[in-house]
Coordinates of C-alpha atoms in Angstrom, one line a residue:
M29 CA -8.9 -0.1 33.6
K30 CA -6.7 -0.1 29.9
V31 CA -6.9 -1.8 27.7
A32 CA -3.2 -3.0 26.0
L33 CA -3.7 -5.1 22.2
T34 CA -0.7 -7.3 20.9
I35 CA -0.6 -7.8 16.8
A36 CA 2.0 -11.0 17.7
G37 CA 2.7 -14.7 16.9
S38 CA 1.6 -17.2 19.2
D39 CA 4.9 -19.1 21.0
S40 CA 3.7 -22.5 22.4
G41 CA 6.3 -22.6 24.9
G42 CA 5.0 -19.6 26.9
G43 CA 8.2 -17.5 26.9
A44 CA 7.8 -15.2 23.8
G45 CA 5.1 -14.1 21.5
I46 CA 1.0 -13.0 22.8
Q47 CA 2.0 -15.8 26.1
A48 CA 4.9 -13.8 27.1
D49 CA 2.7 -10.0 26.2
L50 CA -0.6 -11.1 28.2
K51 CA 1.6 -11.9 30.9
T52 CA 3.2 -8.8 31.1
F53 CA 0.5 -7.3 30.4
H54 CA -1.0 -8.8 33.5
Q55 CA 2.0 -7.9 35.7
F56 CA 1.7 -4.1 34.5
G57 CA -2.0 -3.9 35.6
V58 CA -3.6 -3.4 31.9
F59 CA -5.7 -5.9 30.6
G60 CA -4.9 -7.3 27.4
T61 CA -6.2 -8.5 24.1
S62 CA -4.0 -9.9 21.5
V63 CA -4.3 -10.2 17.4
V64 CA -2.7 -13.7 16.6
T65 CA -0.4 -13.5 13.2
A66 CA 0.9 -16.9 13.1
V67 CA 1.0 -20.5 15.0
T68 CA 4.3 -21.9 16.0
A69 CA 5.2 -25.0 17.1
Q70 CA 8.4 -23.9 19.2
N71 CA 10.6 -24.9 22.7
T72 CA 13.1 -23.3 24.7
V73 CA 15.6 -25.4 21.7
G74 CA 14.0 -24.0 18.2
V75 CA 11.4 -23.2 16.3
L76 CA 10.3 -26.5 14.7
A77 CA 7.6 -25.3 12.3
W78 CA 5.5 -21.7 11.5
Q79 CA 2.5 -20.8 10.1
A80 CA 1.1 -17.2 9.6
L81 CA -2.4 -17.2 9.1
P82 CA -4.8 -15.9 7.1
A83 CA -5.0 -12.2 5.9
E84 CA -8.4 -12.2 6.5
L85 CA -8.3 -13.8 9.5
V86 CA -6.3 -11.4 10.8
T87 CA -7.8 -7.9 9.7
R88 CA -11.1 -9.6 11.1
Q89 CA -9.7 -10.0 15.3
I90 CA -8.7 -6.1 14.2
D91 CA -11.7 -4.9 13.4
A92 CA -13.7 -7.4 16.3
L93 CA -10.9 -5.9 19.0
A94 CA -11.5 -2.2 17.6
D95 CA -15.4 -2.2 17.1
D96 CA -15.6 -3.8 21.6
L97 CA -11.8 -3.4 23.3
P98 CA -10.2 -0.2 21.5
P99 CA -6.9 0.2 23.1
A100 CA -5.5 2.4 24.5
A101 CA -1.7 1.0 23.0
V102 CA -1.0 -1.5 20.8
K103 CA 2.6 -4.0 19.6
S104 CA 3.3 -5.6 16.7
G105 CA 5.5 -8.7 16.8
M106 CA 6.0 -11.5 14.8
L107 CA 4.4 -10.6 11.7
G108 CA 5.4 -13.5 9.3
S109 CA 5.4 -12.5 5.6
A110 CA 5.0 -9.0 3.5
E111 CA 0.9 -9.6 3.2
L112 CA 0.6 -9.7 6.7
V113 CA 2.6 -6.1 7.2
E114 CA 0.2 -4.7 4.3
T115 CA -2.2 -6.7 7.2
V116 CA -1.7 -5.0 9.5
A117 CA -0.2 -1.7 8.6
A118 CA -3.7 -1.2 6.8
G119 CA -5.1 -2.3 10.1
I120 CA -3.7 0.1 11.9
A121 CA -4.0 2.9 9.7
R122 CA -7.6 2.8 9.7
R123 CA -8.4 1.6 13.1
R124 CA -5.9 4.8 14.0
L125 CA -5.3 3.1 16.9
P126 CA -3.2 4.6 19.3
S127 CA 0.3 4.4 20.5
Y128 CA 1.6 1.9 17.8
V129 CA 5.2 0.1 19.4
L130 CA 6.6 -2.0 16.4
D131 CA 9.1 -5.0 17.5
P132 CA 10.1 -5.9 13.8
V133 CA 10.7 -8.8 15.2
M134 CA 12.6 -11.3 12.0
V135 CA 15.1 -13.7 14.3
A136 CA 14.5 -15.8 17.1
T137 CA 16.3 -16.5 20.0
S138 CA 17.3 -19.7 19.3
G139 CA 18.6 -18.4 15.3
D140 CA 15.5 -19.6 13.4
R141 CA 13.3 -17.2 11.1
L142 CA 10.5 -15.5 11.8
L143 CA 10.1 -13.7 8.8
D144 CA 9.7 -13.7 4.8
R145 CA 13.1 -11.7 3.7
D146 CA 10.6 -9.9 1.1
A147 CA 9.2 -8.8 4.2
E148 CA 11.8 -6.9 6.0
Q149 CA 12.1 -4.1 4.2
L150 CA 8.5 -3.7 3.7
I151 CA 8.5 -3.2 7.4
G152 CA 10.3 -0.2 6.7
R153 CA 7.9 1.0 4.2
R154 CA 5.0 0.0 5.8
L155 CA 4.9 0.1 9.3
V156 CA 7.8 2.1 10.8
P157 CA 6.3 5.4 9.8
L158 CA 3.1 4.4 12.1
A159 CA 5.1 3.8 14.9
R160 CA 5.7 5.6 18.4
L161 CA 8.0 3.8 18.9
V162 CA 10.6 1.4 17.6
T163 CA 12.4 -1.2 18.9
P164 CA 14.2 -3.3 17.0
N165 CA 17.9 -5.1 18.1
L166 CA 21.1 -4.4 16.4
E167 CA 20.3 -6.6 13.0
E168 CA 16.7 -5.6 12.5
A169 CA 18.4 -2.5 12.8
A170 CA 20.8 -3.1 10.3
I171 CA 19.2 -4.7 8.2
L172 CA 16.2 -1.8 8.9
T173 CA 18.8 0.9 8.2
G174 CA 21.2 -0.8 5.4
R175 CA 24.2 -0.4 7.5
E176 CA 26.3 -1.9 9.9
V177 CA 25.7 -2.0 13.8
R178 CA 28.0 -2.5 15.9
T179 CA 28.4 -0.3 18.9
P180 CA 26.9 2.2 20.4
A181 CA 27.4 5.3 18.4
D182 CA 26.0 2.7 15.7
M183 CA 23.6 2.6 17.4
E184 CA 23.1 6.0 17.6
R185 CA 23.4 7.0 14.0
A186 CA 20.6 3.8 13.2
G187 CA 18.1 5.3 15.8
R188 CA 18.2 9.0 13.5
A189 CA 17.5 6.3 10.4
L190 CA 15.0 5.6 11.7
L191 CA 13.4 8.8 12.8
E192 CA 14.6 10.2 9.5
L193 CA 12.2 7.1 8.0
G194 CA 9.1 8.2 10.0
A195 CA 9.1 6.6 13.8
Q196 CA 8.7 9.3 16.4
A197 CA 11.0 7.3 18.7
A198 CA 13.1 4.5 18.6
L199 CA 15.2 1.8 21.3
V200 CA 17.7 0.6 19.4
K201 CA 18.4 -2.9 21.9
G202 CA 22.9 -3.9 22.5
G203 CA 22.3 -6.7 24.1
H204 CA 24.2 -8.6 21.5
L205 CA 27.0 -5.9 21.9
P206 CA 29.7 -7.9 24.0
G207 CA 31.1 -6.6 27.1
N208 CA 30.0 -6.5 30.7
D209 CA 26.8 -4.1 30.4
V210 CA 23.7 -3.8 28.1
V211 CA 23.4 -0.7 26.6
D212 CA 20.7 0.7 24.6
V213 CA 20.1 3.4 23.2
L214 CA 16.6 5.7 23.3
M215 CA 15.8 8.8 20.4
S216 CA 13.1 10.8 20.6
D217 CA 12.3 14.4 19.0
G218 CA 16.4 15.3 19.6
M219 CA 16.9 13.4 22.5
V220 CA 19.2 10.7 22.8
R221 CA 18.9 8.6 26.7
R222 CA 22.0 5.4 26.6
F223 CA 20.9 3.0 29.1
S224 CA 22.9 0.7 30.9
R225 CA 23.3 -2.3 32.9
P226 CA 24.9 -5.1 34.1
R227 CA 25.2 -8.3 32.2
L228 CA 23.2 -10.7 33.7
D229 CA 25.4 -14.2 33.1
T230 CA 22.3 -16.5 31.7
T231 CA 21.0 -18.0 28.7
S232 CA 17.0 -17.8 30.2
T233 CA 16.8 -14.5 27.6
H234 CA 13.9 -16.3 25.1
G235 CA 11.1 -13.2 24.6
T236 CA 13.2 -10.5 26.2
G237 CA 12.4 -8.3 22.9
C238 CA 8.9 -9.8 23.4
T239 CA 8.8 -8.5 26.9
L240 CA 10.5 -5.8 26.8
S241 CA 8.0 -3.9 23.8
A242 CA 5.0 -5.6 25.6
A243 CA 6.2 -3.6 29.0
I244 CA 6.4 -0.2 27.5
T245 CA 3.2 -0.6 25.6
A246 CA 1.6 -1.2 29.0
G247 CA 3.0 1.4 30.5
L248 CA 2.1 3.8 27.4
A249 CA -1.2 2.5 27.8
H250 CA -1.0 4.0 31.4
G251 CA -0.5 7.7 29.9
R252 CA 2.9 7.4 31.1
P253 CA 6.0 9.6 28.9
L254 CA 7.7 6.8 26.7
E255 CA 11.0 7.2 28.6
R256 CA 9.3 5.6 31.9
S257 CA 8.1 3.8 29.7
V258 CA 10.9 2.3 28.5
E259 CA 12.9 3.0 32.3
D260 CA 10.3 0.2 33.3
A261 CA 9.8 -1.7 31.0
L262 CA 13.9 -2.6 30.8
D263 CA 13.7 -3.3 35.2
F264 CA 10.8 -5.2 34.2
V265 CA 13.2 -6.9 31.9
Q266 CA 16.0 -7.6 33.9
R267 CA 14.4 -8.5 37.1
A268 CA 12.2 -10.8 35.2
I269 CA 15.7 -12.1 33.7
A270 CA 17.8 -12.5 36.5
A271 CA 14.4 -14.3 38.6
A272 CA 13.7 -17.0 35.2
P273 CA 12.5 -20.2 36.5
G274 CA 15.5 -22.5 34.3
L275 CA 12.6 -24.1 31.9
G276 CA 13.9 -26.1 29.2
H277 CA 17.2 -27.4 27.6
G278 CA 17.7 -24.0 25.2
H279 CA 17.1 -20.1 25.6
G280 CA 14.7 -20.3 28.5
P281 CA 11.7 -18.2 29.6
L282 CA 12.2 -15.4 31.9
N283 CA 10.0 -14.8 35.2
H284 CA 6.9 -12.8 34.1
F285 CA 5.8 -13.2 37.6
V286 CA 8.0 -10.5 39.2
P287 CA 6.6 -7.6 39.9
A288 CA 5.7 -4.9 37.5
P289 CA 6.4 0.0 38.7
P290 CA 3.4 0.2 40.1
R291 CA 0.1 1.7 38.9
P292 CA -1.1 4.8 38.6
P293 CA -3.5 6.1 41.9
T294 CA -6.0 7.7 38.7
D295 CA -7.1 3.6 37.6
G296 CA -9.1 3.7 40.5
W297 CA -7.6 -0.1 41.8

């Protein structure tokens, strides 16, 4: 069985963070492990409080897993502080963790900030060059590249800028653009692909970015090509939103129990 690792914050509401990641890993047939970077007190309405964990404890978690349960792919989400950005970058490089998917979480779906401002540019300098894939939304792409991102053409330019910063590939997510369709742009090695799907009329969007990056990570852990992993993940998220259980009074969670794409027969189970 393949192992996938999430390095992210804990969401007490269960819709995002490591809770969403581990549920997604399970649906994709990989064994999920986690490095907790922060603990949040949140629900579907908003984030009431959060606290980053000590850097030494984050390092010890990374080492514990690398020593005994080495991942085939890894993702990071909420890191919270500049110190933890440095800590995670050092851990990924030192332990040579493979197929790293960087979800540069900065703001929650509710609008609450989940990253200190002094850490934003540090992500571009320290984590982007380590990434197999970076998955920013429009706001995150604008912060990382220092340019406005308001159209699909802007998304392509932002993707190129992220590749210039050292990422192997970039998936710029267009869910916040107006229109009847949602457009995401994948760029890698001179390849540009736009994914388009109908926009769903729902407020159940809490944890979509976490779920998407976790699903891509699971695909990479299985050894699937990046483009297929992205396509499978986008399909999974679309169906998870469509089947959302309608929980809470704000931005509700997805349904992480919709079927994922079939596992490859080489997995042997």
